[in-house]
PDB file of C-alpha atoms in Angstrom:
ATOM      1  CA  GLU Y   1     -16.090  -6.615   4.713  1.00 55.00           C
ATOM      2  CA  GLU Y   2     -15.469  -6.757   8.489  1.00 56.00           C
ATOM      3  CA  LEU Y   3     -11.580  -7.530   7.785  1.00 49.00           C
ATOM      4  CA  PHE Y   4     -11.344  -4.470   5.655  1.00 52.00           C
ATOM      5  CA  ASP Y   5     -13.312  -2.139   7.706  1.00 52.00           C
ATOM      6  CA  GLY Y   6     -11.179  -2.787  10.680  1.00 52.00           C
ATOM      7  CA  TYR Y   7      -8.003  -2.066   8.430  1.00 51.00           C
ATOM      8  CA  SER Y   8      -9.386   1.228   6.761  1.00 47.00           C
ATOM      9  CA  ASN Y   9      -7.934   3.560   9.372  1.00 56.00           C
ATOM     10  CA  ARG Y  10      -4.368   2.251   8.911  1.00 67.00           C
ATOM     11  CA  PHE Y  11      -4.875   1.162   5.315  1.00 63.00           C
ATOM     12  CA  GLU Y  12      -2.670   3.484   3.320  1.00 66.00           C
ATOM     13  CA  ASN Y  13       0.134   4.165   5.998  1.00 70.00           C
ATOM     14  CA  GLU Y  14       0.790   0.457   6.230  1.00 73.00           C
ATOM     15  CA  LEU Y  15       0.293  -0.627   2.871  1.00 73.00           C
ATOM     16  CA  VAL Y  16       2.341   2.397   1.041  1.00 70.00           C
ATOM     17  CA  ASN Y  17       4.679   3.223   3.659  1.00 72.00           C
ATOM     18  CA  ASP Y  18       5.452   0.007   5.223  1.00 72.00           C
ATOM     19  CA  LEU Y  19       4.880  -2.514   2.665  1.00 79.00           C
ATOM     20  CA  GLU Y  20       6.171  -0.090  -0.159  1.00 89.00           C
ATOM     21  CA  TYR Y  21       2.787  -1.012  -2.218  1.00 93.00           C
ATOM     22  CA  LYS Y  22       2.837   0.692  -5.712  1.00 95.00           C
ATOM     23  CA  GLY Y  23       0.240  -1.235  -7.487  1.00 95.00           C
ATOM     24  CA  HIS Y  24      -2.143   1.663  -7.920  1.00 96.00           C
ATOM     25  CA  LEU Y  25       0.690   3.553  -9.536  1.00 97.00           C
ATOM     26  CA  LEU Y  26       1.576   0.860 -11.847  1.00 98.00           C
ATOM     27  CA  VAL Y  27      -2.046   0.592 -12.973  1.00 98.00           C
ATOM     28  CA  VAL Y  28      -2.526   4.287 -13.458  1.00 98.00           C
ATOM     29  CA  ASN Y  29       0.655   4.693 -15.186  1.00 98.00           C
ATOM     30  CA  SER Y  30       0.032   1.689 -17.636  1.00 98.00           C
ATOM     31  CA  LEU Y  31      -3.468   3.183 -18.430  1.00 97.00           C
ATOM     32  CA  MET Y  32      -1.999   6.632 -19.176  1.00 96.00           C
ATOM     33  CA  GLU Y  33       0.774   4.867 -21.499  1.00 97.00           C
ATOM     34  CA  VAL Y  34      -1.770   3.364 -23.552  1.00 96.00           C
ATOM     35  CA  TRP Y  35      -4.360   6.380 -23.618  1.00 95.00           C
ATOM     36  CA  ALA Y  36      -1.203   8.573 -25.016  1.00 94.00           C
ATOM     37  CA  VAL Y  37      -0.523   6.104 -27.898  1.00 92.00           C
ATOM     38  CA  SER Y  38      -4.211   5.009 -28.779  1.00 86.00           C
ATOM     39  CA  SER Y  39      -5.834   6.109 -31.718  1.00 67.00           C
ATOM     40  CA  SER Y  40      -9.206   5.083 -30.208  1.00 62.00           C
ATOM     41  CA  THR Y  41     -11.892   7.820 -29.190  1.00 50.00           C
ATOM     42  CA  CYS Y  42     -13.060   5.492 -26.485  1.00 53.00           C
ATOM     43  CA  ASN Y  43     -11.202   7.524 -23.794  1.00 51.00           C
ATOM     44  CA  ASN Y  44     -13.431  10.608 -24.787  1.00 50.00           C
ATOM     45  CA  ALA Y  45     -16.186   8.495 -23.179  1.00 55.00           C
ATOM     46  CA  GLN Y  46     -14.823   9.882 -20.016  1.00 85.00           C
ATOM     47  CA  MET Y  47     -16.069   7.090 -17.748  1.00 96.00           C
ATOM     48  CA  VAL Y  48     -13.680   4.950 -15.706  1.00 98.00           C
ATOM     49  CA  VAL Y  49     -14.648   2.259 -13.059  1.00 98.00           C
ATOM     50  CA  ASP Y  50     -12.161   1.550 -10.168  1.00 98.00           C
ATOM     51  CA  LEU Y  51     -12.821  -2.114  -8.816  1.00 98.00           C
ATOM     52  CA  GLY Y  52     -11.839  -2.726  -5.256  1.00 97.00           C
ATOM     53  CA  CYS Y  53     -11.088   1.105  -5.092  1.00 97.00           C
ATOM     54  CA  GLY Y  54     -10.343   0.844  -1.075  1.00 94.00           C
ATOM     55  CA  THR Y  55      -9.748   4.411   0.096  1.00 94.00           C
ATOM     56  CA  GLY Y  56      -9.018   5.684  -3.431  1.00 96.00           C
ATOM     57  CA  LEU Y  57      -5.601   5.369  -4.127  1.00 95.00           C
ATOM     58  CA  ALA Y  58      -5.696   4.884  -7.636  1.00 97.00           C
ATOM     59  CA  GLY Y  59      -8.674   7.265  -8.142  1.00 98.00           C
ATOM     60  CA  VAL Y  60      -6.709  10.292  -6.617  1.00 97.00           C
ATOM     61  CA  ILE Y  61      -3.940   9.841  -9.291  1.00 97.00           C
ATOM     62  CA  LEU Y  62      -6.041   8.912 -12.107  1.00 97.00           C
ATOM     63  CA  LYS Y  63      -8.101  12.288 -11.357  1.00 97.00           C
ATOM     64  CA  GLU Y  64      -4.916  14.301 -10.735  1.00 97.00           C
ATOM     65  CA  LYS Y  65      -3.846  13.332 -14.093  1.00 95.00           C
ATOM     66  CA  ASN Y  66      -7.212  13.357 -16.099  1.00 94.00           C
ATOM     67  CA  PRO Y  67      -9.472  16.064 -14.425  1.00 94.00           C
ATOM     68  CA  ASP Y  68     -12.263  15.893 -16.881  1.00 91.00           C
ATOM     69  CA  ILE Y  69     -12.836  12.057 -16.602  1.00 95.00           C
ATOM     70  CA  SER Y  70     -15.555  10.608 -14.524  1.00 97.00           C
ATOM     71  CA  ILE Y  71     -14.504   7.684 -11.949  1.00 98.00           C
ATOM     72  CA  MET Y  72     -16.977   5.402 -10.181  1.00 98.00           C
ATOM     73  CA  GLY Y  73     -15.582   3.386  -7.438  1.00 98.00           C
ATOM     74  CA  VAL Y  74     -16.913   0.056  -5.905  1.00 98.00           C
ATOM     75  CA  ASP Y  75     -15.586  -1.591  -2.680  1.00 97.00           C
ATOM     76  CA  LEU Y  76     -17.166  -4.178  -0.185  1.00 96.00           C
ATOM     77  CA  SER Y  77     -15.901  -2.264   3.042  1.00 94.00           C
ATOM     78  CA  SER Y  78     -18.236   0.450   4.170  1.00 95.00           C
ATOM     79  CA  LYS Y  79     -15.235   2.385   5.997  1.00 94.00           C
ATOM     80  CA  MET Y  80     -13.169   2.277   2.889  1.00 94.00           C
ATOM     81  CA  VAL Y  81     -16.253   3.574   0.524  1.00 97.00           C
ATOM     82  CA  GLN Y  82     -16.553   6.395   3.018  1.00 96.00           C
ATOM     83  CA  ILE Y  83     -13.011   7.694   2.804  1.00 96.00           C
ATOM     84  CA  ALA Y  84     -13.153   7.265  -0.894  1.00 97.00           C
ATOM     85  CA  LYS Y  85     -16.061   9.403  -1.149  1.00 98.00           C
ATOM     86  CA  SER Y  86     -14.383  12.094   1.039  1.00 97.00           C
ATOM     87  CA  ARG Y  87     -11.463  12.402  -1.587  1.00 97.00           C
ATOM     88  CA  THR Y  88     -11.232  15.636  -3.251  1.00 98.00           C
ATOM     89  CA  ILE Y  89      -8.901  17.617  -5.356  1.00 97.00           C
ATOM     90  CA  ASP Y  90      -9.363  21.371  -5.459  1.00 95.00           C
ATOM     91  CA  ARG Y  91     -12.591  20.620  -3.518  1.00 96.00           C
ATOM     92  CA  VAL Y  92     -13.828  18.562  -6.518  1.00 96.00           C
ATOM     93  CA  SER Y  93     -14.593  15.005  -5.525  1.00 98.00           C
ATOM     94  CA  VAL Y  94     -12.463  12.455  -6.925  1.00 98.00           C
ATOM     95  CA  TYR Y  95     -15.086  10.035  -7.671  1.00 98.00           C
ATOM     96  CA  SER Y  96     -18.447  10.726  -9.165  1.00 98.00           C
ATOM     97  CA  GLN Y  97     -19.922   7.772  -7.226  1.00 98.00           C
ATOM     98  CA  VAL Y  98     -18.604   5.121  -4.743  1.00 98.00           C
ATOM     99  CA  PHE Y  99     -20.643   1.945  -4.206  1.00 98.00           C
ATOM    100  CA  GLN Y 100     -20.322  -0.495  -1.282  1.00 98.00           C
ATOM    101  CA  GLN Y 101     -20.958  -3.471  -3.186  1.00 98.00           C
ATOM    102  CA  ASP Y 102     -19.385  -6.683  -4.610  1.00 97.00           C
ATOM    103  CA  ALA Y 103     -17.698  -6.007  -8.100  1.00 98.00           C
ATOM    104  CA  LEU Y 104     -19.841  -8.573 -10.041  1.00 98.00           C
ATOM    105  CA  SER Y 105     -23.052  -7.310  -8.875  1.00 98.00           C
ATOM    106  CA  PHE Y 106     -21.992  -3.717  -9.578  1.00 98.00           C
ATOM    107  CA  LEU Y 107     -20.871  -4.479 -13.009  1.00 98.00           C
ATOM    108  CA  LYS Y 108     -24.094  -6.277 -13.927  1.00 98.00           C
ATOM    109  CA  ASP Y 109     -25.867  -2.693 -13.417  1.00 98.00           C
ATOM    110  CA  VAL Y 110     -23.444  -1.008 -15.731  1.00 97.00           C
ATOM    111  CA  GLN Y 111     -24.561  -0.222 -19.132  1.00 96.00           C
ATOM    112  CA  SER Y 112     -23.013  -2.232 -21.991  1.00 97.00           C
ATOM    113  CA  ASN Y 113     -20.385  -0.641 -24.132  1.00 96.00           C
ATOM    114  CA  ASN Y 114     -20.158   2.294 -21.937  1.00 94.00           C
ATOM    115  CA  LEU Y 115     -16.758   2.467 -20.161  1.00 96.00           C
ATOM    116  CA  ALA Y 116     -13.482   4.012 -21.411  1.00 95.00           C
ATOM    117  CA  ALA Y 117     -11.558   1.979 -18.999  1.00 97.00           C
ATOM    118  CA  VAL Y 118     -11.822  -0.516 -15.918  1.00 98.00           C
ATOM    119  CA  VAL Y 119      -8.877  -0.635 -13.406  1.00 98.00           C
ATOM    120  CA  ALA Y 120      -8.331  -3.219 -10.590  1.00 98.00           C
ATOM    121  CA  SER Y 121      -4.850  -2.782  -8.588  1.00 96.00           C
ATOM    122  CA  ASP Y 122      -4.697  -5.065  -5.726  1.00 94.00           C
ATOM    123  CA  PHE Y 123      -7.956  -6.505  -6.195  1.00 97.00           C
ATOM    124  CA  LEU Y 124      -8.170  -9.703  -8.312  1.00 98.00           C
ATOM    125  CA  LEU Y 125      -5.786 -11.286  -5.635  1.00 96.00           C
ATOM    126  CA  TYR Y 126      -8.577 -11.530  -3.222  1.00 95.00           C
ATOM    127  CA  VAL Y 127     -10.909 -12.804  -5.897  1.00 96.00           C
ATOM    128  CA  GLY Y 128      -9.222 -16.008  -7.435  1.00 95.00           C
ATOM    129  CA  ASP Y 129     -11.329 -17.062 -10.230  1.00 97.00           C
ATOM    130  CA  PHE Y 130     -12.344 -13.918 -11.858  1.00 98.00           C
ATOM    131  CA  GLY Y 131     -14.061 -15.171 -15.042  1.00 98.00           C
ATOM    132  CA  GLU Y 132     -17.460 -13.992 -14.358  1.00 98.00           C
ATOM    133  CA  ILE Y 133     -16.050 -10.631 -13.639  1.00 98.00           C
ATOM    134  CA  LEU Y 134     -14.177 -10.493 -16.781  1.00 98.00           C
ATOM    135  CA  LYS Y 135     -17.187 -11.478 -18.520  1.00 98.00           C
ATOM    136  CA  GLU Y 136     -19.094  -8.142 -17.320  1.00 98.00           C
ATOM    137  CA  ILE Y 137     -16.078  -6.056 -17.819  1.00 98.00           C
ATOM    138  CA  VAL Y 138     -15.794  -6.925 -21.528  1.00 98.00           C
ATOM    139  CA  ARG Y 139     -19.665  -6.331 -21.820  1.00 98.00           C
ATOM    140  CA  THR Y 140     -19.206  -2.807 -20.179  1.00 98.00           C
ATOM    141  CA  LEU Y 141     -16.187  -1.691 -21.999  1.00 97.00           C
ATOM    142  CA  ALA Y 142     -16.794   0.471 -25.212  1.00 95.00           C
ATOM    143  CA  ARG Y 143     -14.909  -0.916 -28.250  1.00 94.00           C
ATOM    144  CA  GLU Y 144     -11.248  -0.206 -27.785  1.00 94.00           C
ATOM    145  CA  GLY Y 145     -11.524   0.306 -24.099  1.00 96.00           C
ATOM    146  CA  PHE Y 146      -9.034  -0.824 -21.797  1.00 97.00           C
ATOM    147  CA  PHE Y 147      -8.707  -3.174 -18.718  1.00 98.00           C
ATOM    148  CA  VAL Y 148      -5.658  -2.552 -16.591  1.00 98.00           C
ATOM    149  CA  PHE Y 149      -5.195  -4.653 -13.506  1.00 98.00           C
ATOM    150  CA  THR Y 150      -2.395  -6.260 -11.336  1.00 98.00           C
ATOM    151  CA  VAL Y 151      -1.901  -9.764 -10.205  1.00 98.00           C
ATOM    152  CA  GLU Y 152       0.430 -11.560  -7.882  1.00 98.00           C
ATOM    153  CA  LEU Y 153       2.394 -14.413  -9.712  1.00 97.00           C
ATOM    154  CA  ILE Y 154       2.039 -18.143  -9.119  1.00 96.00           C
ATOM    155  CA  GLU Y 155       4.689 -20.520 -10.446  1.00 91.00           C
ATOM    156  CA  THR Y 156       2.242 -23.218 -11.414  1.00 92.00           C
ATOM    157  CA  PRO Y 157       0.259 -22.546 -14.666  1.00 91.00           C
ATOM    158  CA  GLY Y 158      -2.968 -21.938 -13.346  1.00 96.00           C
ATOM    159  CA  MET Y 159      -4.688 -19.907 -10.340  1.00 97.00           C
ATOM    160  CA  GLY Y 160      -4.067 -20.743  -6.575  1.00 97.00           C
ATOM    161  CA  LEU Y 161      -3.986 -19.723  -3.131  1.00 96.00           C
ATOM    162  CA  LEU Y 162      -0.588 -18.334  -1.951  1.00 95.00           C
ATOM    163  CA  LYS Y 163       1.003 -18.637   1.536  1.00 93.00           C
ATOM    164  CA  SER Y 164      -0.155 -15.039   2.122  1.00 92.00           C
ATOM    165  CA  GLY Y 165      -3.817 -16.162   1.902  1.00 95.00           C
ATOM    166  CA  ARG Y 166      -4.261 -14.182  -1.365  1.00 96.00           C
ATOM    167  CA  PHE Y 167      -4.493 -15.644  -4.792  1.00 98.00           C
ATOM    168  CA  GLY Y 168      -1.710 -15.966  -7.378  1.00 98.00           C
ATOM    169  CA  HIS Y 169      -2.559 -15.997 -11.169  1.00 98.00           C
ATOM    170  CA  SER Y 170      -0.205 -17.041 -13.928  1.00 98.00           C
ATOM    171  CA  ARG Y 171      -0.030 -15.403 -17.340  1.00 98.00           C
ATOM    172  CA  ALA Y 172      -1.326 -18.782 -18.984  1.00 97.00           C
ATOM    173  CA  TYR Y 173      -4.366 -18.691 -16.854  1.00 97.00           C
ATOM    174  CA  ILE Y 174      -5.198 -15.102 -17.502  1.00 98.00           C
ATOM    175  CA  GLU Y 175      -4.696 -15.576 -21.348  1.00 98.00           C
ATOM    176  CA  ASP Y 176      -7.028 -18.563 -21.077  1.00 98.00           C
ATOM    177  CA  LEU Y 177      -9.521 -16.548 -19.244  1.00 98.00           C
ATOM    178  CA  ALA Y 178      -9.498 -13.897 -21.867  1.00 98.00           C
ATOM    179  CA  SER Y 179      -9.548 -16.166 -24.882  1.00 98.00           C
ATOM    180  CA  PRO Y 180     -13.223 -16.370 -25.403  1.00 98.00           C
ATOM    181  CA  TYR Y 181     -13.624 -12.583 -25.698  1.00 98.00           C
ATOM    182  CA  ARG Y 182     -12.534  -9.617 -27.879  1.00 97.00           C
ATOM    183  CA  LEU Y 183      -9.730  -8.694 -25.931  1.00 98.00           C
ATOM    184  CA  ARG Y 184      -6.121  -8.116 -27.063  1.00 98.00           C
ATOM    185  CA  MET Y 185      -3.368  -8.326 -24.356  1.00 98.00           C
ATOM    186  CA  ILE Y 186      -1.547  -5.092 -24.916  1.00 97.00           C
ATOM    187  CA  GLU Y 187       1.006  -5.337 -22.004  1.00 98.00           C
ATOM    188  CA  TRP Y 188       2.265  -7.863 -19.577  1.00 98.00           C
ATOM    189  CA  LYS Y 189       4.714  -6.194 -17.139  1.00 98.00           C
ATOM    190  CA  GLU Y 190       6.241  -8.197 -14.449  1.00 98.00           C
ATOM    191  CA  GLU Y 191       6.967  -5.835 -11.460  1.00 97.00           C
ATOM    192  CA  THR Y 192       7.360  -5.917  -7.593  1.00 96.00           C
ATOM    193  CA  LEU Y 193       3.992  -4.879  -6.084  1.00 96.00           C
ATOM    194  CA  ARG Y 194       4.877  -4.609  -2.427  1.00 92.00           C
ATOM    195  CA  LYS Y 195       6.931  -6.187   0.439  1.00 91.00           C
ATOM    196  CA  GLN Y 196       5.865  -9.263   2.412  1.00 89.00           C
ATOM    197  CA  ARG Y 197       7.954  -9.799   5.667  1.00 85.00           C
ATOM    198  CA  GLY Y 198      10.804  -7.801   4.130  1.00 88.00           C
ATOM    199  CA  ASP Y 199      10.571 -10.042   0.740  1.00 93.00           C
ATOM    200  CA  ASN Y 200       9.505  -8.481  -2.493  1.00 95.00           C
ATOM    201  CA  VAL Y 201       6.116  -9.673  -3.863  1.00 96.00           C
ATOM    202  CA  ALA Y 202       6.303 -10.713  -7.439  1.00 96.00           C
ATOM    203  CA  GLY Y 203       3.478  -9.537  -9.763  1.00 98.00           C
ATOM    204  CA  ALA Y 204       2.505  -8.222 -12.996  1.00 98.00           C
ATOM    205  CA  VAL Y 205       0.590  -5.129 -14.512  1.00 98.00           C
ATOM    206  CA  VAL Y 206      -1.599  -6.534 -17.282  1.00 98.00           C
ATOM    207  CA  THR Y 207      -3.326  -4.438 -19.810  1.00 98.00           C
ATOM    208  CA  PHE Y 208      -6.373  -5.667 -22.319  1.00 98.00           C
ATOM    209  CA  GLN Y 209      -7.951  -3.861 -24.840  1.00 98.00           C
ATOM    210  CA  LYS Y 210     -11.445  -4.615 -26.180  1.00 98.00           C
ATOM    211  CA  PHE Y 211     -11.594  -4.791 -29.982  1.00 96.00           C
TER     212      PHE Y 211
END
């Protein structure tokens, strides 16, 4: 929390402008694509959770594209939560609620089969093993709801700590993690997520649907 609190005031400028970060764009665009072609009515539930919402980068874009949806955000950093709470579009708050809480505790308080989607951009790379979080995401998603997220890639088949101090995840690891659940991988798209010391950071935007 202290690390991200201290980073909050310069977070967006450094992440988006200096590091050319685009994970939030990739996640929102992927969700919009699957919603556009989905025969499901779950998106009419109008409730989306933004895990590790930070200052609200993903929330703003998602709300601009879908003014009628309700977005709940959750983040550990109190200062980032304050910024996310202050986000508005045409004087309407981007987030219906923003919680300063860890993701797992937050999800355990969410009603089962209730969410149209869960998004997580630039979040799981700070978590590592997200098996327990995934279990709760599946429980809270409505049938045919979507989980869209980004990961940084690792060359080995599993999950591990990268030189950057963030966690990397392989496709095989994520598929194994999802295998016990009623989840279908809709998309695995490898992308450059950001720059790191001038080099491209390899990642993927992943979309699962609950069935």
